[in-house]
CSV table of C-alpha atoms and ligand atoms in Angstrom, one decimal:
chain,number,residue,atom,x,y,z
R,1,MET,CA,-3.4,-44.5,42.5
R,2,ILE,CA,-1.6,-42.1,40.2
R,3,SER,CA,-3.6,-41.0,37.2
R,4,VAL,CA,-2.1,-39.8,33.9
R,5,LYS,CA,-4.9,-37.3,33.8
R,6,SER,CA,-4.8,-34.0,35.5
R,7,PRO,CA,-7.6,-33.7,37.9
R,8,HIS,CA,-9.5,-31.0,35.6
R,9,GLU,CA,-9.4,-33.2,32.6
R,10,TYR,CA,-12.0,-35.6,34.0
R,11,ILE,CA,-15.1,-32.8,34.3
R,12,PHE,CA,-17.1,-32.1,31.1
R,13,ILE,CA,-19.4,-29.5,31.8
R,14,SER,CA,-23.0,-29.3,30.0
R,15,LEU,CA,-23.8,-26.4,27.9
R,16,ASP,CA,-27.5,-27.4,28.0
R,17,THR,CA,-28.9,-24.1,26.4
R,18,PRO,CA,-30.3,-22.5,23.3
R,19,ASN,CA,-28.1,-19.3,24.4
R,20,LEU,CA,-25.0,-19.1,22.4
R,21,GLU,CA,-23.5,-16.0,24.1
R,22,TRP,CA,-24.0,-17.6,27.9
R,23,ALA,CA,-22.4,-20.7,26.4
R,24,ILE,CA,-19.5,-18.9,25.3
R,25,GLU,CA,-19.3,-16.9,28.4
R,26,ILE,CA,-19.4,-20.0,30.5
R,27,THR,CA,-16.6,-21.9,28.4
R,28,LYS,CA,-14.4,-19.1,28.5
R,29,GLU,CA,-14.8,-18.7,32.1
R,30,LEU,CA,-14.0,-22.2,32.8
R,31,LYS,CA,-11.4,-22.6,30.3
R,32,GLY,CA,-8.3,-24.6,32.1
R,33,LEU,CA,-10.8,-25.6,34.9
R,34,ILE,CA,-12.4,-28.3,32.5
R,35,GLY,CA,-11.5,-31.0,30.4
R,36,GLY,CA,-14.3,-29.7,28.1
R,37,VAL,CA,-17.8,-29.2,27.0
R,38,LYS,CA,-20.8,-31.3,26.7
R,39,ILE,CA,-23.0,-30.4,23.8
R,40,GLY,CA,-26.4,-31.6,23.5
R,41,LYS,CA,-29.9,-31.8,21.7
R,42,GLU,CA,-30.9,-28.4,23.0
R,43,PHE,CA,-27.8,-26.5,22.2
R,44,PHE,CA,-27.5,-28.3,18.6
R,45,THR,CA,-31.0,-28.1,17.9
R,46,ALA,CA,-31.0,-24.3,18.1
R,47,LEU,CA,-27.7,-23.4,17.1
R,48,GLY,CA,-26.5,-26.1,14.9
R,49,PRO,CA,-22.9,-26.9,13.5
R,50,VAL,CA,-22.2,-23.0,13.5
R,51,GLY,CA,-22.9,-22.7,17.1
R,52,VAL,CA,-20.7,-25.7,17.7
R,53,ALA,CA,-17.7,-24.4,15.5
R,54,ARG,CA,-18.2,-21.0,17.7
R,55,ILE,CA,-17.6,-23.3,20.8
R,56,LYS,CA,-14.7,-24.9,19.0
R,57,GLU,CA,-12.9,-21.8,18.2
R,58,LEU,CA,-12.3,-21.4,22.0
R,59,GLY,CA,-10.1,-24.6,22.2
R,60,VAL,CA,-11.8,-26.8,24.4
R,61,PRO,CA,-12.7,-30.7,23.8
R,62,MET,CA,-16.1,-31.0,23.0
R,63,PHE,CA,-18.4,-34.0,23.6
R,64,ILE,CA,-21.2,-33.8,21.0
R,65,ASP,CA,-24.0,-35.6,23.1
R,66,LEU,CA,-26.3,-36.7,20.2
R,67,LYS,CA,-27.0,-40.1,21.1
R,68,PHE,CA,-27.6,-41.2,17.4
R,69,HIS,CA,-29.9,-44.5,17.1
R,70,ASP,CA,-31.2,-45.4,13.5
R,71,ILE,CA,-30.4,-47.7,11.1
R,72,PRO,CA,-26.5,-48.4,10.7
R,73,ASN,CA,-26.2,-46.3,7.0
R,74,THR,CA,-27.9,-43.4,8.7
R,75,VAL,CA,-25.7,-43.6,11.9
R,76,ALA,CA,-22.6,-44.0,10.0
R,77,GLY,CA,-23.7,-40.9,7.8
R,78,ALA,CA,-24.6,-38.7,11.2
R,79,VAL,CA,-21.1,-39.9,12.6
R,80,ARG,CA,-19.2,-38.8,9.5
R,81,SER,CA,-21.1,-35.5,9.6
R,82,ALA,CA,-20.3,-35.0,13.3
R,83,ILE,CA,-16.4,-36.0,12.6
R,84,HIS,CA,-16.2,-32.7,10.8
R,85,LEU,CA,-17.3,-30.8,14.2
R,86,ALA,CA,-13.9,-32.2,15.7
R,87,PRO,CA,-15.3,-34.0,18.7
R,88,ALA,CA,-13.4,-35.5,21.4
R,89,ILE,CA,-16.0,-37.6,22.2
R,90,LEU,CA,-19.6,-38.5,20.7
R,91,ASN,CA,-22.1,-41.1,21.3
R,92,VAL,CA,-24.7,-43.5,20.1
R,93,HIS,CA,-27.4,-45.4,21.8
R,94,ALA,CA,-26.1,-49.3,22.6
R,95,GLN,CA,-29.9,-50.2,21.7
R,96,GLY,CA,-29.3,-49.6,18.4
R,97,GLY,CA,-27.8,-53.0,18.1
R,98,ARG,CA,-24.3,-54.5,17.1
R,99,SER,CA,-24.2,-53.7,13.3
R,100,MET,CA,-25.2,-50.2,14.0
R,101,LEU,CA,-22.5,-49.7,16.9
R,102,MET,CA,-19.9,-51.5,14.4
R,103,ALA,CA,-21.2,-48.8,11.5
R,104,ALA,CA,-20.6,-46.1,14.2
R,105,ARG,CA,-17.1,-47.0,15.2
R,106,ASP,CA,-16.1,-47.6,11.3
R,107,ALA,CA,-17.3,-44.2,10.1
R,108,ALA,CA,-15.8,-42.6,13.2
R,109,ALA,CA,-12.5,-44.2,12.2
R,110,GLU,CA,-12.7,-43.7,8.5
R,111,GLU,CA,-13.8,-40.2,8.3
R,112,SER,CA,-11.3,-39.0,10.9
R,113,ASN,CA,-8.6,-40.7,8.9
R,114,LYS,CA,-9.9,-39.2,6.0
R,115,ILE,CA,-9.7,-35.5,7.2
R,116,GLY,CA,-6.4,-36.3,9.1
R,117,ALA,CA,-8.2,-35.6,12.6
R,118,SER,CA,-7.7,-38.1,15.4
R,119,ALA,CA,-10.5,-40.1,16.1
R,120,PRO,CA,-13.0,-39.4,18.7
R,121,LEU,CA,-13.7,-41.7,21.5
R,122,VAL,CA,-17.1,-43.2,20.5
R,123,LEU,CA,-19.3,-44.3,23.6
R,124,GLY,CA,-22.5,-46.2,23.8
R,125,VAL,CA,-25.4,-45.1,25.8
R,126,THR,CA,-26.6,-47.9,28.0
R,127,VAL,CA,-30.3,-47.4,29.9
R,128,LEU,CA,-31.1,-44.0,30.3
R,129,THR,CA,-31.1,-43.2,34.2
R,130,SER,CA,-34.6,-42.0,33.5
R,131,ILE,CA,-35.5,-45.4,32.6
R,132,ASP,CA,-36.6,-48.0,35.5
R,133,ASN,CA,-37.3,-51.5,35.5
R,134,GLN,CA,-41.0,-50.8,34.8
R,135,ASP,CA,-40.2,-48.9,31.7
R,136,LEU,CA,-38.0,-51.5,30.8
R,137,LYS,CA,-41.0,-54.2,31.3
R,138,GLU,CA,-43.1,-52.3,29.4
R,139,THR,CA,-40.9,-52.4,26.2
R,140,GLY,CA,-40.3,-56.1,26.5
R,141,ILE,CA,-37.3,-56.2,28.6
R,142,ASN,CA,-37.8,-58.0,31.9
R,143,ASP,CA,-34.2,-58.0,33.3
R,144,THR,CA,-33.5,-55.4,35.6
R,145,ALA,CA,-31.7,-52.0,34.4
R,146,LEU,CA,-28.8,-53.1,36.1
R,147,GLU,CA,-28.7,-56.4,34.6
R,148,GLN,CA,-29.4,-54.5,30.7
R,149,VAL,CA,-27.0,-51.8,31.5
R,150,LYS,CA,-24.3,-54.7,31.5
R,151,ARG,CA,-25.4,-56.7,28.7
R,152,LEU,CA,-25.5,-53.4,26.3
R,153,ALA,CA,-22.0,-52.6,28.0
R,154,ILE,CA,-20.5,-56.1,26.9
R,155,LEU,CA,-22.1,-55.4,23.5
R,156,CYS,CA,-20.5,-52.0,23.0
R,157,GLN,CA,-17.0,-53.4,24.1
R,158,GLU,CA,-17.7,-56.3,21.5
R,159,ALA,CA,-18.5,-54.3,19.0
R,160,GLY,CA,-15.3,-51.7,19.4
R,161,LEU,CA,-16.7,-49.0,20.9
R,162,ASP,CA,-14.4,-47.0,23.4
R,163,GLY,CA,-16.9,-47.1,26.5
R,164,VAL,CA,-20.3,-46.2,27.8
R,165,VAL,CA,-22.1,-43.5,29.3
R,166,CYS,CA,-23.7,-44.8,32.8
R,167,SER,CA,-24.8,-44.0,36.0
R,168,ALA,CA,-22.3,-43.8,39.1
R,169,SER,CA,-24.1,-46.4,40.7
R,170,GLU,CA,-23.3,-49.0,37.7
R,171,ILE,CA,-19.7,-48.1,37.9
R,172,ASP,CA,-18.6,-50.9,40.2
R,173,ALA,CA,-20.4,-53.5,38.0
R,174,LEU,CA,-18.9,-52.5,35.2
R,175,ARG,CA,-15.4,-52.0,36.3
R,176,ILE,CA,-15.9,-56.1,37.1
R,177,ILE,CA,-17.0,-57.2,33.7
R,178,CYS,CA,-15.4,-54.6,31.2
R,179,ASP,CA,-11.7,-54.2,30.6
R,180,ARG,CA,-9.9,-51.4,32.4
R,181,ASN,CA,-9.2,-49.0,29.5
R,182,PHE,CA,-13.0,-49.3,28.7
R,183,LYS,CA,-14.2,-45.6,29.3
R,184,LEU,CA,-16.8,-44.6,31.8
R,185,LEU,CA,-18.7,-41.4,31.5
R,186,THR,CA,-20.7,-40.6,34.1
R,187,PRO,CA,-23.5,-37.7,34.3
R,188,GLY,CA,-25.8,-37.2,37.9
R,189,ILE,CA,-22.6,-35.9,40.0
R,190,ARG,CA,-23.3,-33.8,43.0
R,191,PRO,CA,-20.7,-32.2,45.3
R,192,ILE,CA,-21.8,-32.6,48.9
R,193,TRP,CA,-22.1,-28.8,49.1
R,194,ALA,CA,-24.4,-28.5,45.9
R,195,THR,CA,-28.0,-28.8,45.9
R,196,LYS,CA,-29.8,-32.0,44.2
R,197,ASP,CA,-31.7,-30.2,41.5
R,198,ASP,CA,-33.7,-32.7,39.8
R,199,GLN,CA,-31.2,-35.6,40.0
R,200,LYS,CA,-32.0,-38.3,42.5
R,201,ARG,CA,-29.5,-41.2,42.4
R,202,ILE,CA,-26.4,-38.5,42.9
R,203,VAL,CA,-22.5,-39.3,43.5
R,204,THR,CA,-19.8,-36.8,44.5
R,205,PRO,CA,-17.3,-36.2,42.2
R,206,GLY,CA,-14.7,-37.9,44.5
R,207,GLU,CA,-16.8,-41.1,45.1
R,208,ALA,CA,-17.4,-41.4,41.3
R,209,ILE,CA,-13.8,-41.4,40.5
R,210,LYS,CA,-12.7,-43.7,43.2
R,211,ARG,CA,-15.5,-46.0,41.7
R,212,GLY,CA,-13.4,-45.8,38.3
R,213,ALA,CA,-15.4,-43.2,36.3
R,214,ASP,CA,-13.2,-41.9,33.5
R,215,TYR,CA,-14.9,-38.5,32.9
R,216,LEU,CA,-17.7,-36.8,34.8
R,217,VAL,CA,-20.6,-34.5,33.2
R,218,ILE,CA,-21.5,-31.8,35.6
R,219,GLY,CA,-23.8,-29.1,34.9
R,220,ARG,CA,-25.5,-26.8,37.4
R,221,PRO,CA,-23.4,-27.6,40.4
R,222,ILE,CA,-20.8,-25.2,38.5
R,223,TYR,CA,-22.6,-23.1,36.4
R,224,ASP,CA,-25.3,-22.2,38.6
R,225,ALA,CA,-22.9,-21.5,41.5
R,226,ASN,CA,-22.5,-18.1,42.8
R,227,ASP,CA,-18.9,-18.4,41.6
R,228,PRO,CA,-18.6,-21.2,39.1
R,229,VAL,CA,-14.7,-20.7,39.0
R,230,SER,CA,-14.4,-21.5,42.7
R,231,ALA,CA,-17.2,-24.0,42.6
R,232,ALA,CA,-15.0,-25.6,39.4
R,233,LYS,CA,-11.4,-25.3,41.6
R,234,ARG,CA,-13.4,-27.1,44.5
R,235,ILE,CA,-14.6,-30.1,42.6
R,236,ILE,CA,-10.9,-30.5,41.0
R,237,SER,CA,-9.5,-30.5,44.6
R,238,GLU,CA,-12.0,-33.1,45.6
R,239,ILE,CA,-10.6,-35.2,42.5
R,240,ASP,CA,-7.4,-34.3,43.2
R,241,GLU,CA,-7.3,-36.2,46.5
R,242,VAL,CA,-8.6,-39.3,45.0
R,243,ILE,CA,-6.3,-39.4,42.1
R,244,ASN,CA,-3.0,-38.4,43.7
T,301,LIG,O1,-27.1,-29.9,35.7
T,301,LIG,P1,-26.5,-31.3,35.9
T,301,LIG,O2,-25.2,-31.8,36.4
T,301,LIG,O3,-27.9,-32.4,36.5
T,301,LIG,O4,-26.4,-31.7,34.3
T,301,LIG,C1,-26.0,-33.1,33.9
T,301,LIG,C2,-26.0,-33.3,32.5
T,301,LIG,O5,-26.1,-34.7,32.2
T,301,LIG,C3,-27.1,-32.9,31.3
T,301,LIG,O6,-26.9,-32.3,30.4
T,301,LIG,C4,-28.0,-33.8,31.4
T,301,LIG,O7,-29.1,-34.1,30.3
T,301,LIG,C5,-27.2,-35.0,31.5
T,301,LIG,N1,-27.5,-36.5,31.9
T,301,LIG,C6,-28.1,-36.5,33.1
T,301,LIG,N2,-28.4,-37.8,33.4
T,301,LIG,C7,-28.4,-38.5,32.7
T,301,LIG,C8,-27.9,-38.6,31.2
T,301,LIG,C9,-27.5,-37.3,31.0
T,301,LIG,O8,-28.3,-35.9,34.1
T,301,LIG,N3,-28.8,-40.0,33.0
């Protein structure tokens, strides 16, 4: 399989920290070896849009992982505000329903157009991997997590989203029912040589790409390694072997 992307472009490193200086240092160190950085609720709640702007200055694509979930009007407003942070990717909870997903998609396109920026990928979060079948049952959903993920992925696709965040173990099923250009972004990645940390259902970078992932979110295997640069390079060569 020949990919149009370079191997490093598949990798988004998560900046799960309230420490701006650390986030800047690790981003500088890994620039050129990653496709971008993921900024989530911990970073954003501590450091806000000003912190995001400091990362943006470093010239790396950003995935703004704030998982918006509210009424359509409120989510549209949040997405419009997020567009001003210039993300390459942002996300919303698929569970918010069709109208909310369409409102997010439209707000991203319209606000980007208004400010002359390129629109980010808008992804839906299906079922968090921390949720199991019992948790779903307690919230009134009797289907398995996989069935619910498939249902929500189809909903996201019908609502015009660009893709979903999913577990690597769900990629095979989603690649059958979703369009090939529907993006699948996957956390829970562990190279064979890294520790598992608190991740349970882990997949190696090469395996995730082989199954059809478009982006991998990777944190500790890179930034907790003795040498983050060589850890990133090892992951890049593993991806390279699969795509080239
Ligand atoms: O350090 P690690 O590679 O486990 O970090 C993975 C990142 O992906 C973290 O930001 C984590 O919150 C996020 N994530 C995850 N599993 C999910 C959803 C998100 O690990 N199911």
